[in-house]
Amino acid sequence: EDQVTQSPEALRLQEGESSSLNCSYTVSGLRGLFWYRQDPGKGPEFLFTLYSAGEEKEKERLKATLTKKESFLHITAPKPEDSATYLCAVQDATNTGNQFYFGTGTSLTVIP
Amino acid sequence: GAGVSQSPSNKVTEKGKDVELRCDPISGHTALYWYRQRLGQGLEFLIYFQGNSAPDKSGLPSDRFSAERTGESVSTLTIQRTQQEDSAVYLCASSFGVMNTIYFGEGSWLTVV
């Protein structure tokens, strides 16, 4: 059964304190791994798509990496506006249902 | 359109009433998804469309829930005889094809009183 587990559930950082969020997954065949940011009361906002182990993507203070079993979202020198819930999702290439399986997210709070 | 558009953005309804939620995907996107997100919880898959057909309805929680899509564009999610446990935000997403990233709308917040 396809599964996505994110850790930690919640993370509080001081402004400028770098850290990483983890997304571990179990799928029969990975079609893609996706990172989204969700602000309160909003829909998820797309950040990155990763397709194969070893791939990395960067955007401003965020960098996403992928291995065969997990992905990390590295946040370098975060600012208060980076506070949000970060969601990870996978798409299983062997699943004819075309579902995206989402983790429950990591709630990030960056304190000024 | 520029993004996925959902309406209404907020809906308060009485228990037992029917509601319709509308999703207008990004122009040209052939795949369309519905998710439910209860307060403080993760995204729960409901249904997806490829064109106007729904190959996977496995996430619909009961026969009170139905969805349709017409013209490979707008989709409507209908909840009949609403219950309090239906209170949630209903998120719609679309993608250019089955191998592409999905983009979300802002959601329709449903409150059943």
mmCIF file of C-alpha atoms in Angstrom:
data_model
loop_
_atom_site.group_PDB
_atom_site.id
_atom_site.type_symbol
_atom_site.label_atom_id
_atom_site.label_comp_id
_atom_site.label_asym_id
_atom_site.label_seq_id
_atom_site.Cartn_x
_atom_site.Cartn_y
_atom_site.Cartn_z
ATOM 1 C CA GLU A 1 0.000 0.000 0.000
ATOM 2 C CA ASP A 2 1.277 3.424 -0.934
ATOM 3 C CA GLN A 3 2.199 5.549 2.058
ATOM 4 C CA VAL A 4 3.642 8.978 2.727
ATOM 5 C CA THR A 5 4.929 9.974 6.168
ATOM 6 C CA GLN A 6 6.122 13.458 7.024
ATOM 7 C CA SER A 7 8.196 14.482 10.010
ATOM 8 C CA PRO A 8 8.245 16.349 12.214
ATOM 9 C CA GLU A 9 4.552 17.183 12.550
ATOM 10 C CA ALA A 10 5.453 20.661 13.751
ATOM 11 C CA LEU A 11 8.655 22.675 13.758
ATOM 12 C CA ARG A 12 9.474 26.004 15.359
ATOM 13 C CA LEU A 13 12.577 27.821 14.150
ATOM 14 C CA GLN A 14 14.173 31.106 14.976
ATOM 15 C CA GLU A 15 14.558 33.388 11.998
ATOM 16 C CA GLY A 16 17.803 32.413 10.252
ATOM 17 C CA GLU A 17 17.931 28.941 11.816
ATOM 18 C CA SER A 18 18.232 26.447 8.954
ATOM 19 C CA SER A 19 16.576 23.029 9.136
ATOM 20 C CA SER A 20 15.096 20.198 7.078
ATOM 21 C CA LEU A 21 11.687 18.602 6.730
ATOM 22 C CA ASN A 22 11.422 14.914 5.917
ATOM 23 C CA CYS A 23 9.044 12.992 3.663
ATOM 24 C CA SER A 24 9.427 9.220 3.578
ATOM 25 C CA TYR A 25 7.392 7.213 1.112
ATOM 26 C CA THR A 26 6.492 3.715 0.067
ATOM 27 C CA VAL A 27 5.274 3.226 -3.486
ATOM 28 C CA SER A 28 5.512 0.405 -5.988
ATOM 29 C CA GLY A 29 6.953 2.705 -8.613
ATOM 30 C CA LEU A 30 7.522 6.407 -8.160
ATOM 31 C CA ARG A 31 6.152 8.569 -10.941
ATOM 32 C CA GLY A 32 6.848 11.801 -9.099
ATOM 33 C CA LEU A 33 7.237 13.381 -5.668
ATOM 34 C CA PHE A 34 5.698 16.782 -5.078
ATOM 35 C CA TRP A 35 6.133 19.488 -2.445
ATOM 36 C CA TYR A 36 3.432 22.040 -1.703
ATOM 37 C CA ARG A 37 3.106 24.926 0.716
ATOM 38 C CA GLN A 38 -0.273 25.585 2.341
ATOM 39 C CA ASP A 39 -1.116 28.780 4.190
ATOM 40 C CA PRO A 40 -4.092 28.839 6.578
ATOM 41 C CA GLY A 41 -7.370 29.110 4.710
ATOM 42 C CA LYS A 42 -5.705 28.647 1.311
ATOM 43 C CA GLY A 43 -5.266 25.845 -1.176
ATOM 44 C CA PRO A 44 -1.874 24.151 -1.486
ATOM 45 C CA GLU A 45 0.639 26.077 -3.569
ATOM 46 C CA PHE A 46 2.976 24.056 -5.768
ATOM 47 C CA LEU A 47 6.690 24.238 -4.955
ATOM 48 C CA PHE A 48 8.634 21.384 -6.579
ATOM 49 C CA THR A 49 8.354 18.138 -8.517
ATOM 50 C CA LEU A 50 11.118 15.512 -8.286
ATOM 51 C CA TYR A 51 11.159 12.447 -10.509
ATOM 52 C CA SER A 52 14.259 10.402 -9.758
ATOM 53 C CA ALA A 53 16.714 9.686 -6.958
ATOM 54 C CA GLY A 54 19.525 12.201 -6.834
ATOM 55 C CA GLU A 55 17.447 15.003 -8.280
ATOM 56 C CA GLU A 56 17.502 18.395 -6.544
ATOM 57 C CA LYS A 57 15.430 21.542 -7.057
ATOM 58 C CA GLU A 58 15.885 24.993 -5.515
ATOM 59 C CA LYS A 59 13.713 28.048 -5.093
ATOM 60 C CA GLU A 60 14.839 30.990 -2.994
ATOM 61 C CA ARG A 61 15.495 29.615 0.521
ATOM 62 C CA LEU A 62 14.076 26.173 -0.260
ATOM 63 C CA LYS A 63 15.869 23.145 -1.666
ATOM 64 C CA ALA A 64 14.244 19.769 -2.264
ATOM 65 C CA THR A 65 16.184 16.530 -2.612
ATOM 66 C CA LEU A 66 15.129 12.975 -3.391
ATOM 67 C CA THR A 67 16.423 9.503 -2.579
ATOM 68 C CA LYS A 68 14.806 6.146 -3.273
ATOM 69 C CA LYS A 69 12.964 6.191 0.042
ATOM 70 C CA GLU A 70 12.642 9.807 1.112
ATOM 71 C CA SER A 71 12.740 13.446 0.237
ATOM 72 C CA PHE A 72 14.013 16.388 2.218
ATOM 73 C CA LEU A 73 12.940 19.995 2.047
ATOM 74 C CA HIS A 74 15.838 22.081 3.279
ATOM 75 C CA ILE A 75 15.079 25.600 4.475
ATOM 76 C CA THR A 76 18.086 27.895 4.639
ATOM 77 C CA ALA A 77 17.979 30.998 6.838
ATOM 78 C CA PRO A 78 14.175 30.986 7.071
ATOM 79 C CA LYS A 79 12.105 34.127 7.465
ATOM 80 C CA PRO A 80 8.753 34.553 9.230
ATOM 81 C CA GLU A 81 6.981 34.546 5.858
ATOM 82 C CA ASP A 82 8.120 30.947 5.361
ATOM 83 C CA SER A 83 5.710 29.942 8.121
ATOM 84 C CA ALA A 84 3.179 27.530 6.606
ATOM 85 C CA THR A 85 2.308 23.860 6.391
ATOM 86 C CA TYR A 86 4.474 21.977 3.915
ATOM 87 C CA LEU A 87 2.864 19.005 2.205
ATOM 88 C CA CYS A 88 4.540 16.149 0.396
ATOM 89 C CA ALA A 89 2.770 13.932 -2.138
ATOM 90 C CA VAL A 90 3.724 11.008 -4.355
ATOM 91 C CA GLN A 91 2.245 9.620 -7.510
ATOM 92 C CA ASP A 92 2.535 5.880 -8.066
ATOM 93 C CA ALA A 93 3.421 4.886 -11.616
ATOM 94 C CA THR A 94 1.836 1.452 -11.136
ATOM 95 C CA ASN A 95 -1.464 2.826 -9.874
ATOM 96 C CA THR A 96 -3.972 3.064 -12.670
ATOM 97 C CA GLY A 97 -6.086 5.281 -10.462
ATOM 98 C CA ASN A 98 -3.707 8.174 -10.942
ATOM 99 C CA GLN A 99 -3.993 9.160 -7.324
ATOM 100 C CA PHE A 100 -1.656 11.531 -5.570
ATOM 101 C CA TYR A 101 -0.975 10.310 -2.024
ATOM 102 C CA PHE A 102 -0.454 13.147 0.429
ATOM 103 C CA GLY A 103 1.287 13.201 3.774
ATOM 104 C CA THR A 104 -0.304 15.045 6.688
ATOM 105 C CA GLY A 105 2.222 17.856 6.472
ATOM 106 C CA THR A 106 4.764 19.645 8.622
ATOM 107 C CA SER A 107 3.598 22.861 10.242
ATOM 108 C CA LEU A 108 6.503 25.306 10.221
ATOM 109 C CA THR A 109 6.603 28.400 12.403
ATOM 110 C CA VAL A 110 9.478 30.843 12.001
ATOM 111 C CA ILE A 111 9.854 33.209 14.942
ATOM 112 C CA PRO A 112 11.268 36.698 14.319
ATOM 113 C CA GLY B 1 -8.199 30.868 -16.759
ATOM 114 C CA ALA B 2 -5.050 31.774 -14.904
ATOM 115 C CA GLY B 3 -5.688 29.384 -12.061
ATOM 116 C CA VAL B 4 -8.145 26.851 -10.723
ATOM 117 C CA SER B 5 -11.326 28.626 -9.728
ATOM 118 C CA GLN B 6 -13.760 27.255 -7.150
ATOM 119 C CA SER B 7 -17.165 28.451 -6.044
ATOM 120 C CA PRO B 8 -18.639 29.159 -3.662
ATOM 121 C CA SER B 9 -15.643 30.038 -1.515
ATOM 122 C CA ASN B 10 -17.792 29.611 1.596
ATOM 123 C CA LYS B 11 -21.069 27.797 2.110
ATOM 124 C CA VAL B 12 -23.113 27.349 5.271
ATOM 125 C CA THR B 13 -25.959 24.885 4.913
ATOM 126 C CA GLU B 14 -28.455 23.168 7.114
ATOM 127 C CA LYS B 15 -28.141 19.479 7.820
ATOM 128 C CA GLY B 16 -30.110 17.479 5.266
ATOM 129 C CA LYS B 17 -29.833 20.014 2.457
ATOM 130 C CA ASP B 18 -28.057 19.323 -0.831
ATOM 131 C CA VAL B 19 -25.042 21.380 -1.917
ATOM 132 C CA GLU B 20 -23.201 21.814 -5.195
ATOM 133 C CA LEU B 21 -19.580 22.855 -5.392
ATOM 134 C CA ARG B 22 -18.092 24.023 -8.660
ATOM 135 C CA CYS B 23 -14.585 23.811 -10.040
ATOM 136 C CA ASP B 24 -13.271 25.555 -13.132
ATOM 137 C CA PRO B 25 -9.832 24.109 -13.978
ATOM 138 C CA ILE B 26 -6.900 25.779 -15.659
ATOM 139 C CA SER B 27 -7.627 26.116 -19.356
ATOM 140 C CA GLY B 28 -6.367 23.101 -21.302
ATOM 141 C CA HIS B 29 -5.942 20.862 -18.274
ATOM 142 C CA THR B 30 -7.409 17.444 -19.027
ATOM 143 C CA ALA B 31 -7.191 15.928 -15.539
ATOM 144 C CA LEU B 32 -9.236 17.209 -12.606
ATOM 145 C CA TYR B 33 -9.166 16.095 -8.968
ATOM 146 C CA TRP B 34 -11.339 16.601 -5.909
ATOM 147 C CA TYR B 35 -9.947 16.366 -2.380
ATOM 148 C CA ARG B 36 -11.460 16.930 1.037
ATOM 149 C CA GLN B 37 -9.557 18.439 3.954
ATOM 150 C CA ARG B 38 -11.078 18.447 7.397
ATOM 151 C CA LEU B 39 -9.858 21.050 9.873
ATOM 152 C CA GLY B 40 -6.303 20.314 10.925
ATOM 153 C CA GLN B 41 -6.104 17.145 8.861
ATOM 154 C CA GLY B 42 -4.494 15.965 5.633
ATOM 155 C CA LEU B 43 -5.914 15.810 2.135
ATOM 156 C CA GLU B 44 -8.383 13.012 1.450
ATOM 157 C CA PHE B 45 -8.734 11.924 -2.191
ATOM 158 C CA LEU B 46 -12.314 11.840 -3.456
ATOM 159 C CA ILE B 47 -12.342 11.421 -7.238
ATOM 160 C CA TYR B 48 -10.444 12.293 -10.375
ATOM 161 C CA PHE B 49 -11.479 12.891 -13.975
ATOM 162 C CA GLN B 50 -9.530 12.290 -17.163
ATOM 163 C CA GLY B 51 -11.477 14.269 -19.707
ATOM 164 C CA ASN B 52 -15.129 13.770 -18.804
ATOM 165 C CA SER B 53 -14.764 10.252 -17.434
ATOM 166 C CA ALA B 54 -13.949 9.306 -13.848
ATOM 167 C CA PRO B 55 -11.661 6.248 -13.839
ATOM 168 C CA ASP B 56 -11.279 6.366 -10.065
ATOM 169 C CA LYS B 57 -14.211 7.095 -7.771
ATOM 170 C CA SER B 58 -12.781 5.072 -4.920
ATOM 171 C CA GLY B 59 -12.480 8.003 -2.556
ATOM 172 C CA LEU B 60 -16.103 9.096 -2.550
ATOM 173 C CA PRO B 61 -17.112 8.497 1.076
ATOM 174 C CA SER B 62 -20.728 7.488 0.459
ATOM 175 C CA ASP B 63 -23.465 7.423 -2.145
ATOM 176 C CA ARG B 64 -24.470 10.894 -0.994
ATOM 177 C CA PHE B 65 -21.432 12.177 -2.874
ATOM 178 C CA SER B 66 -21.343 12.438 -6.658
ATOM 179 C CA ALA B 67 -19.351 14.386 -9.214
ATOM 180 C CA GLU B 68 -19.533 15.104 -12.875
ATOM 181 C CA ARG B 69 -17.512 16.912 -15.466
ATOM 182 C CA THR B 70 -18.722 18.286 -18.760
ATOM 183 C CA GLY B 71 -16.983 19.649 -21.829
ATOM 184 C CA GLU B 72 -13.637 18.533 -20.382
ATOM 185 C CA SER B 73 -13.860 21.665 -18.291
ATOM 186 C CA VAL B 74 -16.080 22.537 -15.347
ATOM 187 C CA SER B 75 -16.756 19.942 -12.666
ATOM 188 C CA THR B 76 -19.458 19.854 -10.018
ATOM 189 C CA LEU B 77 -19.252 17.966 -6.736
ATOM 190 C CA THR B 78 -22.694 17.334 -5.257
ATOM 191 C CA ILE B 79 -23.345 16.323 -1.674
ATOM 192 C CA GLN B 80 -26.879 15.194 -0.960
ATOM 193 C CA ARG B 81 -28.533 15.221 2.467
ATOM 194 C CA THR B 82 -25.533 16.892 4.073
ATOM 195 C CA GLN B 83 -24.356 15.751 7.489
ATOM 196 C CA GLN B 84 -22.244 17.605 10.041
ATOM 197 C CA GLU B 85 -19.285 15.341 9.293
ATOM 198 C CA ASP B 86 -19.292 16.719 5.742
ATOM 199 C CA SER B 87 -18.004 20.032 7.099
ATOM 200 C CA ALA B 88 -14.593 20.555 5.521
ATOM 201 C CA VAL B 89 -12.830 22.422 2.779
ATOM 202 C CA TYR B 90 -13.262 20.822 -0.614
ATOM 203 C CA LEU B 91 -10.235 21.347 -2.836
ATOM 204 C CA CYS B 92 -10.146 21.002 -6.588
ATOM 205 C CA ALA B 93 -6.955 20.578 -8.586
ATOM 206 C CA SER B 94 -6.126 20.156 -12.244
ATOM 207 C CA SER B 95 -3.200 19.038 -14.367
ATOM 208 C CA PHE B 96 -2.229 19.035 -18.012
ATOM 209 C CA GLY B 97 -2.058 15.256 -18.090
ATOM 210 C CA VAL B 98 -1.628 12.212 -15.914
ATOM 211 C CA MET B 99 2.118 12.672 -15.573
ATOM 212 C CA ASN B 100 2.029 16.305 -14.622
ATOM 213 C CA THR B 101 1.937 18.394 -11.483
ATOM 214 C CA ILE B 102 -1.491 19.216 -10.090
ATOM 215 C CA TYR B 103 -2.425 22.786 -9.223
ATOM 216 C CA PHE B 104 -4.993 23.586 -6.574
ATOM 217 C CA GLY B 105 -7.746 26.117 -6.234
ATOM 218 C CA GLU B 106 -8.410 27.974 -2.992
ATOM 219 C CA GLY B 107 -11.129 25.574 -1.955
ATOM 220 C CA SER B 108 -14.783 25.701 -1.016
ATOM 221 C CA TRP B 109 -15.329 25.871 2.726
ATOM 222 C CA LEU B 110 -18.464 23.940 3.676
ATOM 223 C CA THR B 111 -20.068 24.218 7.093
ATOM 224 C CA VAL B 112 -23.075 22.044 7.893
ATOM 225 C CA VAL B 113 -25.114 23.302 10.856
#
